[in-house]
Short mmCIF file of N, CA, C and O in Angstrom, two decimals:
data_model
loop_
_atom_site.label_atom_id
_atom_site.label_comp_id
_atom_site.label_asym_id
_atom_site.label_seq_id
_atom_site.Cartn_x
_atom_site.Cartn_y
_atom_site.Cartn_z
N UNK A 285 -62.35 80.43 92.63
CA UNK A 285 -62.51 81.71 91.94
C UNK A 285 -62.31 82.83 93.09
O UNK A 285 -63.11 82.68 94.06
N UNK A 286 -61.37 83.63 92.90
CA UNK A 286 -61.20 84.66 93.89
C UNK A 286 -61.63 86.02 93.21
O UNK A 286 -61.16 86.24 92.14
N UNK A 287 -62.36 86.75 93.98
CA UNK A 287 -62.72 88.12 93.50
C UNK A 287 -62.12 89.15 94.25
O UNK A 287 -61.76 89.02 95.43
N UNK A 288 -61.74 90.28 93.58
CA UNK A 288 -61.20 91.47 94.24
C UNK A 288 -62.13 92.69 93.97
O UNK A 288 -62.61 92.84 92.90
N UNK A 289 -62.18 93.54 94.97
CA UNK A 289 -63.05 94.70 94.85
C UNK A 289 -62.22 95.76 94.10
O UNK A 289 -61.04 96.07 94.48
N UNK A 290 -62.81 96.42 93.11
CA UNK A 290 -62.20 97.53 92.45
C UNK A 290 -62.97 98.76 92.82
O UNK A 290 -64.16 98.92 92.46
N UNK A 291 -62.36 99.70 93.58
CA UNK A 291 -63.21 100.78 94.13
C UNK A 291 -63.29 101.96 93.09
O UNK A 291 -62.66 101.89 92.06
N UNK A 292 -64.31 102.78 93.35
CA UNK A 292 -64.50 103.91 92.45
C UNK A 292 -63.18 104.78 92.46
O UNK A 292 -62.51 104.73 93.46
N UNK A 293 -62.93 105.46 91.37
CA UNK A 293 -61.76 106.29 91.28
C UNK A 293 -61.46 106.76 89.86
O UNK A 293 -62.17 106.31 88.96
N UNK A 294 -60.34 107.36 89.75
CA UNK A 294 -59.89 107.83 88.40
C UNK A 294 -58.65 107.05 88.03
O UNK A 294 -57.79 106.74 88.89
N UNK A 295 -58.49 106.65 86.72
CA UNK A 295 -57.26 106.08 86.30
C UNK A 295 -57.12 106.31 84.84
O UNK A 295 -57.94 106.84 84.11
N UNK A 296 -55.83 106.08 84.38
CA UNK A 296 -55.54 106.23 82.87
C UNK A 296 -55.65 104.88 82.20
O UNK A 296 -55.13 103.93 82.73
N UNK A 297 -56.32 104.79 81.12
CA UNK A 297 -56.34 103.64 80.24
C UNK A 297 -55.73 103.92 78.83
O UNK A 297 -55.71 105.12 78.53
N UNK A 298 -55.42 102.92 78.22
CA UNK A 298 -54.90 103.05 76.82
C UNK A 298 -53.42 102.63 76.80
O UNK A 298 -52.98 101.95 77.66
N UNK A 299 -52.75 103.09 75.81
CA UNK A 299 -51.45 102.53 75.43
C UNK A 299 -50.60 103.65 74.99
O UNK A 299 -50.99 104.45 74.09
N UNK A 300 -49.26 103.88 75.53
CA UNK A 300 -48.51 104.96 75.07
C UNK A 300 -48.07 104.78 73.54
O UNK A 300 -48.08 103.64 73.11
N UNK A 301 -47.93 105.82 72.95
CA UNK A 301 -47.56 105.83 71.46
C UNK A 301 -46.30 104.89 71.18
O UNK A 301 -46.18 104.33 70.16
N UNK A 302 -45.34 104.74 72.14
CA UNK A 302 -44.19 104.09 71.95
C UNK A 302 -44.23 102.58 72.22
O UNK A 302 -43.37 101.80 72.01
N UNK A 303 -45.50 102.05 72.59
CA UNK A 303 -45.62 100.73 72.93
C UNK A 303 -45.77 99.90 71.54
O UNK A 303 -46.48 100.04 70.75
N UNK A 304 -44.91 98.76 71.51
CA UNK A 304 -44.94 97.97 70.32
C UNK A 304 -46.29 97.24 70.22
O UNK A 304 -46.94 96.86 71.17
N UNK A 305 -46.79 97.19 68.97
CA UNK A 305 -48.01 96.49 68.69
C UNK A 305 -49.29 97.32 68.98
O UNK A 305 -50.43 96.85 68.92
N UNK A 306 -49.12 98.56 69.33
CA UNK A 306 -50.21 99.48 69.70
C UNK A 306 -51.08 99.81 68.53
O UNK A 306 -50.51 100.08 67.48
N UNK A 307 -52.40 99.78 68.66
CA UNK A 307 -53.22 100.13 67.58
C UNK A 307 -53.50 101.70 67.68
O UNK A 307 -53.41 102.28 68.82
N UNK A 308 -53.96 102.31 66.58
CA UNK A 308 -54.14 103.79 66.51
C UNK A 308 -55.26 104.18 67.50
O UNK A 308 -55.24 105.42 67.89
N UNK A 309 -56.17 103.37 67.88
CA UNK A 309 -57.32 103.79 68.71
C UNK A 309 -57.07 103.57 70.17
O UNK A 309 -58.04 103.60 70.98
N UNK A 310 -55.83 103.33 70.60
CA UNK A 310 -55.56 103.01 72.02
C UNK A 310 -54.88 104.17 72.70
O UNK A 310 -53.95 104.05 73.49
N UNK A 311 -55.51 105.37 72.50
CA UNK A 311 -54.94 106.60 73.11
C UNK A 311 -55.07 106.52 74.62
O UNK A 311 -56.09 106.04 75.17
N UNK A 312 -54.04 107.05 75.24
CA UNK A 312 -54.09 107.12 76.76
C UNK A 312 -55.14 108.18 77.08
O UNK A 312 -55.03 109.31 76.58
N UNK A 313 -56.03 107.91 77.99
CA UNK A 313 -57.02 108.93 78.45
C UNK A 313 -57.57 108.54 79.77
O UNK A 313 -57.58 107.40 80.28
N UNK A 314 -58.05 109.51 80.48
CA UNK A 314 -58.52 109.31 81.88
C UNK A 314 -59.91 108.72 81.84
O UNK A 314 -60.67 109.03 80.93
N UNK A 315 -60.19 107.83 82.81
CA UNK A 315 -61.54 107.20 82.97
C UNK A 315 -61.83 107.42 84.47
O UNK A 315 -60.98 107.20 85.34
N UNK A 316 -63.17 107.77 84.73
CA UNK A 316 -63.58 107.76 86.08
C UNK A 316 -64.57 106.65 86.37
O UNK A 316 -65.65 106.58 85.66
N UNK A 317 -64.25 105.79 87.33
CA UNK A 317 -65.25 104.82 87.77
C UNK A 317 -66.06 105.34 88.88
O UNK A 317 -65.58 105.83 89.92
N UNK A 318 -67.40 105.52 88.60
CA UNK A 318 -68.21 106.18 89.59
C UNK A 318 -68.76 105.18 90.71
O UNK A 318 -69.27 105.53 91.62
N UNK A 319 -68.61 103.87 90.37
CA UNK A 319 -69.11 102.83 91.27
C UNK A 319 -68.04 101.71 91.36
O UNK A 319 -67.36 101.52 90.28
N UNK A 320 -67.90 101.17 92.46
CA UNK A 320 -66.99 100.05 92.63
C UNK A 320 -67.62 98.76 91.97
O UNK A 320 -68.89 98.71 91.81
N UNK A 321 -66.80 97.78 91.81
CA UNK A 321 -67.28 96.52 91.28
C UNK A 321 -66.31 95.37 91.73
O UNK A 321 -65.16 95.65 92.10
N UNK A 322 -66.79 94.15 91.64
CA UNK A 322 -65.97 92.87 91.91
C UNK A 322 -65.50 92.35 90.56
O UNK A 322 -66.29 92.21 89.63
N UNK A 323 -64.30 91.93 90.50
CA UNK A 323 -63.70 91.34 89.35
C UNK A 323 -62.93 90.10 89.74
O UNK A 323 -62.32 90.05 90.78
N UNK A 324 -62.87 89.18 88.82
CA UNK A 324 -62.08 87.93 89.17
C UNK A 324 -60.59 88.28 89.15
O UNK A 324 -60.18 89.16 88.36
N UNK A 325 -59.88 87.62 90.05
CA UNK A 325 -58.43 87.86 90.07
C UNK A 325 -57.65 87.39 88.91
O UNK A 325 -56.63 87.97 88.62
N UNK A 326 -58.15 86.33 88.31
CA UNK A 326 -57.50 85.75 87.15
C UNK A 326 -58.42 85.64 85.97
O UNK A 326 -59.66 85.86 86.17
N UNK A 327 -58.01 85.32 84.86
CA UNK A 327 -58.83 84.99 83.72
C UNK A 327 -59.70 83.69 84.03
O UNK A 327 -59.41 82.97 84.97
N UNK A 328 -60.76 83.63 83.31
CA UNK A 328 -61.68 82.45 83.51
C UNK A 328 -60.91 81.28 82.99
O UNK A 328 -60.41 81.28 81.87
N UNK A 329 -60.75 80.25 83.90
CA UNK A 329 -60.02 79.03 83.46
C UNK A 329 -60.87 78.03 82.61
O UNK A 329 -62.07 78.08 82.78
N UNK A 330 -60.20 77.18 81.89
CA UNK A 330 -60.90 76.08 81.20
C UNK A 330 -61.75 75.29 82.22
O UNK A 330 -62.93 74.90 81.87
N UNK A 331 -61.21 75.04 83.33
CA UNK A 331 -61.89 74.22 84.41
C UNK A 331 -63.17 74.88 84.85
O UNK A 331 -64.23 74.13 84.98
N UNK A 332 -63.04 76.16 85.16
CA UNK A 332 -64.20 76.88 85.60
C UNK A 332 -65.32 76.95 84.59
O UNK A 332 -66.48 76.78 84.78
N UNK A 333 -64.80 77.27 83.35
CA UNK A 333 -65.83 77.32 82.22
C UNK A 333 -66.54 76.03 81.99
O UNK A 333 -67.71 75.89 81.94
N UNK A 334 -65.76 74.83 82.12
CA UNK A 334 -66.35 73.53 81.91
C UNK A 334 -67.46 73.33 83.14
O UNK A 334 -68.48 72.81 82.84
N UNK A 335 -66.95 73.69 84.36
CA UNK A 335 -67.87 73.45 85.49
C UNK A 335 -69.18 74.27 85.34
O UNK A 335 -70.32 73.72 85.61
N UNK A 336 -69.09 75.43 84.87
CA UNK A 336 -70.24 76.32 84.73
C UNK A 336 -71.11 76.12 83.44
O UNK A 336 -72.35 76.08 83.57
N UNK A 337 -70.39 75.98 82.33
CA UNK A 337 -71.13 75.83 81.11
C UNK A 337 -71.36 74.42 80.53
O UNK A 337 -72.11 74.19 79.63
N UNK A 338 -70.51 73.44 81.07
CA UNK A 338 -70.70 72.03 80.70
C UNK A 338 -69.90 71.81 79.39
O UNK A 338 -70.17 70.72 78.81
N UNK A 339 -69.06 72.68 78.93
CA UNK A 339 -68.34 72.40 77.71
C UNK A 339 -66.97 73.14 77.94
O UNK A 339 -66.81 73.98 78.73
N UNK A 340 -66.07 72.76 76.99
CA UNK A 340 -64.79 73.47 77.04
C UNK A 340 -64.45 73.81 75.52
O UNK A 340 -64.05 72.94 74.76
N UNK A 341 -64.71 75.05 75.10
CA UNK A 341 -64.46 75.50 73.70
C UNK A 341 -63.02 75.78 73.41
O UNK A 341 -62.67 76.10 72.34
N UNK A 342 -62.10 75.58 74.33
CA UNK A 342 -60.70 76.03 74.10
C UNK A 342 -60.00 75.26 73.04
O UNK A 342 -60.19 74.01 72.84
N UNK A 343 -59.09 75.85 72.22
CA UNK A 343 -58.37 75.31 71.27
C UNK A 343 -57.09 74.55 71.97
O UNK A 343 -56.66 73.48 71.69
N UNK A 344 -56.64 75.18 73.11
CA UNK A 344 -55.46 74.72 73.75
C UNK A 344 -55.86 73.87 75.00
O UNK A 344 -55.48 74.00 76.16
N UNK A 345 -56.73 72.85 74.74
CA UNK A 345 -57.17 71.94 75.84
C UNK A 345 -56.11 71.17 76.52
O UNK A 345 -56.12 71.08 77.73
N UNK A 346 -55.00 70.89 75.81
CA UNK A 346 -53.90 70.06 76.42
C UNK A 346 -53.24 71.00 77.47
O UNK A 346 -52.52 70.43 78.25
N UNK A 347 -53.42 72.27 77.46
CA UNK A 347 -52.81 73.11 78.43
C UNK A 347 -53.33 72.76 79.79
O UNK A 347 -52.63 72.92 80.85
N UNK A 348 -54.48 72.36 79.87
CA UNK A 348 -55.19 71.91 81.15
C UNK A 348 -56.13 72.88 81.77
O UNK A 348 -56.37 73.95 81.32
N UNK A 349 -56.82 72.41 82.85
CA UNK A 349 -58.00 73.04 83.35
C UNK A 349 -57.60 74.40 84.11
O UNK A 349 -58.43 75.22 84.34
N UNK A 350 -56.31 74.66 84.37
CA UNK A 350 -55.94 75.89 85.16
C UNK A 350 -55.54 76.96 84.08
O UNK A 350 -55.20 78.12 84.45
N UNK A 351 -55.61 76.64 82.75
CA UNK A 351 -55.16 77.56 81.73
C UNK A 351 -56.46 78.39 81.41
O UNK A 351 -57.58 77.93 81.50
N UNK A 352 -56.27 79.68 80.81
CA UNK A 352 -57.42 80.48 80.46
C UNK A 352 -58.22 79.77 79.35
O UNK A 352 -57.66 79.16 78.44
N UNK A 353 -59.51 79.97 79.47
CA UNK A 353 -60.36 79.55 78.30
C UNK A 353 -60.21 80.56 77.20
O UNK A 353 -59.98 81.68 77.44
N UNK A 354 -60.32 80.07 75.96
CA UNK A 354 -60.34 80.97 74.86
C UNK A 354 -61.33 80.47 73.81
O UNK A 354 -61.92 79.44 74.04
N UNK A 355 -61.43 81.13 72.77
CA UNK A 355 -62.40 80.89 71.71
C UNK A 355 -63.80 81.06 72.18
O UNK A 355 -64.71 80.27 71.93
N UNK A 356 -64.15 82.09 72.98
CA UNK A 356 -65.41 82.43 73.44
C UNK A 356 -65.62 83.83 73.01
O UNK A 356 -64.89 84.71 72.99
N UNK A 357 -67.01 84.10 72.59
CA UNK A 357 -67.38 85.36 72.08
C UNK A 357 -67.85 86.19 73.31
O UNK A 357 -68.06 85.74 74.36
N UNK A 358 -68.19 87.48 72.97
CA UNK A 358 -68.83 88.37 73.95
C UNK A 358 -70.12 87.74 74.46
O UNK A 358 -70.34 87.82 75.60
N UNK A 359 -70.88 87.27 73.50
CA UNK A 359 -72.18 86.70 73.86
C UNK A 359 -72.00 85.52 74.85
O UNK A 359 -72.73 85.34 75.75
N UNK A 360 -71.04 84.65 74.48
CA UNK A 360 -70.69 83.57 75.41
C UNK A 360 -70.27 83.99 76.75
O UNK A 360 -70.79 83.42 77.77
N UNK A 361 -69.56 85.11 76.93
CA UNK A 361 -69.17 85.57 78.13
C UNK A 361 -70.31 86.21 78.95
O UNK A 361 -70.34 86.08 80.14
N UNK A 362 -71.25 86.82 78.29
CA UNK A 362 -72.50 87.30 78.90
C UNK A 362 -73.30 86.10 79.48
O UNK A 362 -73.74 86.10 80.66
N UNK A 363 -73.41 85.09 78.73
CA UNK A 363 -74.10 83.87 79.20
C UNK A 363 -73.42 83.26 80.34
O UNK A 363 -74.14 82.81 81.31
N UNK A 364 -72.12 83.26 80.37
CA UNK A 364 -71.33 82.73 81.45
C UNK A 364 -71.57 83.56 82.68
O UNK A 364 -71.78 83.01 83.78
N UNK A 365 -71.59 84.81 82.62
CA UNK A 365 -71.79 85.78 83.72
C UNK A 365 -73.28 85.41 84.29
O UNK A 365 -73.35 85.45 85.59
N UNK A 366 -74.19 85.37 83.43
CA UNK A 366 -75.49 85.09 83.92
C UNK A 366 -75.53 83.75 84.69
O UNK A 366 -76.21 83.68 85.79
N UNK A 367 -74.90 82.73 84.22
CA UNK A 367 -74.90 81.41 84.83
C UNK A 367 -74.22 81.51 86.18
O UNK A 367 -74.53 80.81 87.21
N UNK A 368 -73.08 82.22 86.20
CA UNK A 368 -72.32 82.42 87.62
C UNK A 368 -73.36 83.10 88.55
O UNK A 368 -73.34 82.66 89.76
N UNK A 369 -74.02 84.12 88.16
CA UNK A 369 -74.97 84.81 89.01
C UNK A 369 -76.06 83.85 89.52
O UNK A 369 -76.36 83.76 90.68
N UNK A 370 -76.54 83.12 88.62
CA UNK A 370 -77.67 82.13 89.00
C UNK A 370 -77.09 81.00 89.96
O UNK A 370 -77.82 80.68 90.99
N UNK A 371 -75.93 80.58 89.78
CA UNK A 371 -75.35 79.68 90.68
C UNK A 371 -75.14 80.21 92.02
O UNK A 371 -75.22 79.43 93.09
N UNK A 372 -74.90 81.47 92.14
CA UNK A 372 -74.75 82.09 93.45
C UNK A 372 -76.03 82.64 93.98
O UNK A 372 -76.05 83.22 95.18
N UNK A 373 -77.16 82.27 93.40
CA UNK A 373 -78.44 82.64 93.96
C UNK A 373 -78.80 84.08 93.62
O UNK A 373 -79.62 84.60 94.30
N UNK A 374 -78.21 84.65 92.72
CA UNK A 374 -78.32 86.11 92.38
C UNK A 374 -79.15 86.21 91.06
O UNK A 374 -79.17 85.22 90.26
N UNK A 375 -79.65 87.39 90.78
CA UNK A 375 -80.35 87.66 89.64
C UNK A 375 -79.40 87.70 88.43
O UNK A 375 -78.26 88.19 88.62
N UNK A 376 -79.80 87.11 87.29
CA UNK A 376 -78.96 87.27 86.07
C UNK A 376 -78.91 88.73 85.65
O UNK A 376 -79.88 89.46 85.73
N UNK A 377 -77.68 89.26 85.34
CA UNK A 377 -77.52 90.70 85.10
C UNK A 377 -77.93 91.08 83.70
O UNK A 377 -78.07 92.26 83.44
N UNK A 378 -78.00 90.21 82.81
CA UNK A 378 -78.16 90.52 81.40
C UNK A 378 -79.46 89.70 80.90
O UNK A 378 -79.62 88.64 81.21
N UNK A 379 -80.23 90.47 80.17
CA UNK A 379 -81.42 89.87 79.43
C UNK A 379 -81.04 89.70 77.95
O UNK A 379 -80.62 90.64 77.25
N UNK A 380 -80.97 88.45 77.61
CA UNK A 380 -80.61 88.05 76.22
C UNK A 380 -81.80 87.67 75.43
O UNK A 380 -82.68 86.85 75.84
N UNK A 381 -81.97 88.30 74.24
CA UNK A 381 -83.11 87.99 73.39
C UNK A 381 -82.72 87.60 72.03
O UNK A 381 -81.67 88.10 71.53
N UNK A 382 -83.56 86.76 71.34
CA UNK A 382 -83.27 86.37 69.93
C UNK A 382 -81.99 85.66 69.85
O UNK A 382 -81.23 85.84 68.87
N UNK A 383 -81.64 84.74 70.81
CA UNK A 383 -80.36 84.02 70.77
C UNK A 383 -80.57 82.79 69.83
O UNK A 383 -81.56 82.09 69.81
N UNK A 384 -79.39 82.48 69.24
CA UNK A 384 -79.38 81.23 68.36
C UNK A 384 -77.93 80.57 68.82
O UNK A 384 -76.96 81.19 69.20
N UNK A 385 -77.94 79.22 68.65
CA UNK A 385 -76.72 78.50 68.97
C UNK A 385 -76.62 78.13 70.40
O UNK A 385 -77.59 78.26 71.14
N UNK A 386 -75.47 77.49 70.78
CA UNK A 386 -75.30 76.98 72.09
C UNK A 386 -74.29 77.89 72.78
O UNK A 386 -73.14 77.94 72.34
N UNK A 387 -74.58 78.50 73.99
CA UNK A 387 -73.56 79.24 74.59
C UNK A 387 -72.31 78.42 75.10
O UNK A 387 -72.45 77.31 75.42
N UNK A 388 -71.14 79.08 74.76
CA UNK A 388 -69.96 78.40 75.07
C UNK A 388 -69.43 77.24 74.21
O UNK A 388 -68.62 76.44 74.53
N UNK A 389 -70.12 77.15 72.99
CA UNK A 389 -69.77 76.00 72.17
C UNK A 389 -68.52 76.22 71.41
O UNK A 389 -67.90 75.27 70.78
N UNK A 390 -67.97 77.47 71.31
CA UNK A 390 -66.73 77.68 70.68
C UNK A 390 -66.71 77.68 69.13
O UNK A 390 -67.75 77.93 68.51
N UNK A 391 -65.65 77.17 68.60
CA UNK A 391 -65.46 77.25 67.15
C UNK A 391 -65.64 75.79 66.58
O UNK A 391 -65.47 74.77 67.24
N UNK A 392 -65.91 75.69 65.31
CA UNK A 392 -65.92 74.31 64.63
C UNK A 392 -64.59 73.68 64.79
O UNK A 392 -63.52 74.33 64.84
N UNK A 393 -64.51 72.42 64.89
CA UNK A 393 -63.28 71.62 65.10
C UNK A 393 -62.29 71.99 64.13
O UNK A 393 -62.50 72.17 63.02
N UNK A 394 -61.08 72.28 64.70
CA UNK A 394 -59.90 72.57 63.89
C UNK A 394 -59.59 74.03 63.71
O UNK A 394 -58.54 74.37 63.26
N UNK A 395 -60.61 74.82 64.05
CA UNK A 395 -60.31 76.35 63.98
C UNK A 395 -59.94 76.79 65.35
O UNK A 395 -60.46 76.48 66.35
N UNK A 396 -58.89 77.68 65.37
CA UNK A 396 -58.50 78.27 66.59
C UNK A 396 -59.06 79.61 66.93
O UNK A 396 -58.87 80.16 67.98
N UNK A 397 -59.85 80.14 65.99
CA UNK A 397 -60.51 81.44 66.19
C UNK A 397 -61.77 81.52 65.31
O UNK A 397 -61.73 81.08 64.20
N UNK A 398 -62.84 81.98 65.84
CA UNK A 398 -64.10 82.19 65.10
C UNK A 398 -64.99 83.13 65.94
O UNK A 398 -64.72 83.45 67.06
N UNK A 399 -66.06 83.52 65.31
CA UNK A 399 -67.05 84.33 66.07
C UNK A 399 -67.98 83.41 66.96
O UNK A 399 -68.61 83.90 67.85
N UNK A 400 -67.81 82.13 66.90
CA UNK A 400 -68.68 81.21 67.64
C UNK A 400 -70.05 81.13 67.07
O UNK A 400 -70.43 81.86 66.14
N UNK A 401 -70.81 80.07 67.52
CA UNK A 401 -72.02 79.90 66.88
C UNK A 401 -73.21 80.49 67.79
O UNK A 401 -74.38 80.44 67.52
N UNK A 402 -72.91 81.07 68.95
CA UNK A 402 -73.91 81.60 69.85
C UNK A 402 -73.89 83.11 69.68
O UNK A 402 -72.90 83.83 69.76
N UNK A 403 -75.04 83.72 69.34
CA UNK A 403 -75.20 85.11 69.26
C UNK A 403 -76.70 85.46 69.54
O UNK A 403 -77.59 84.55 69.43
N UNK A 404 -76.91 86.71 69.87
CA UNK A 404 -78.22 87.21 70.26
C UNK A 404 -78.57 88.47 69.53
O UNK A 404 -77.63 89.24 69.21
N UNK A 405 -79.81 88.76 69.22
CA UNK A 405 -80.17 89.97 68.56
C UNK A 405 -80.13 91.18 69.50
O UNK A 405 -79.93 92.30 69.05
N UNK A 406 -80.26 90.87 70.80
CA UNK A 406 -80.15 92.05 71.73
C UNK A 406 -79.72 91.53 73.06
O UNK A 406 -80.03 90.40 73.55
N UNK A 407 -78.93 92.38 73.76
CA UNK A 407 -78.49 92.09 75.16
C UNK A 407 -78.69 93.36 76.01
O UNK A 407 -78.34 94.46 75.48
N UNK A 408 -79.40 93.27 77.09
CA UNK A 408 -79.74 94.44 77.85
C UNK A 408 -79.28 94.13 79.31
O UNK A 408 -79.47 93.10 79.89
N UNK A 409 -78.50 95.18 79.87
CA UNK A 409 -78.25 95.09 81.27
C UNK A 409 -79.41 95.36 82.10
O UNK A 409 -80.19 96.31 81.90
N UNK A 410 -79.65 94.38 83.04
CA UNK A 410 -80.83 94.46 83.86
C UNK A 410 -80.87 95.68 84.81
O UNK A 410 -81.89 96.43 84.92
N UNK A 411 -79.65 95.89 85.41
CA UNK A 411 -79.60 97.08 86.29
C UNK A 411 -78.14 97.35 86.57
O UNK A 411 -77.32 96.34 86.77
N UNK A 412 -77.75 98.60 86.76
CA UNK A 412 -76.37 98.82 87.16
C UNK A 412 -75.96 98.28 88.46
O UNK A 412 -74.79 98.11 88.86
N UNK A 413 -76.99 97.99 89.37
CA UNK A 413 -76.71 97.42 90.66
C UNK A 413 -76.64 95.90 90.64
O UNK A 413 -76.31 95.30 91.70
N UNK A 414 -76.77 95.33 89.50
CA UNK A 414 -76.83 93.88 89.45
C UNK A 414 -75.38 93.30 89.68
O UNK A 414 -74.45 93.89 89.29
#
């Protein structure tokens, strides 16, 4: 896993009106990042997800461990981020309460998309410095 530092600064996000497949709510607009952060250089791979979470929820398993993991919900992603932090000896960045299901369990067999069975009633960022 390679991380890259994203420095504070201004940038444009969104999609030009001429872009094929663009949704109506993807207006180009400026965003200012007031703090820098570290981001993974690539998508989370099936192999990394399996190593960290102990399961592989991907529909495209035959693609292999270097392919991106898919069929994970936002809640699954937050649980993954917490486990990565814990493995690095860092504080978990999110407090998850009222959770049900198994993080990273994906969809029922045969479905290529679903909301997943892991969800929480609340998720709170512990600290912006986390």
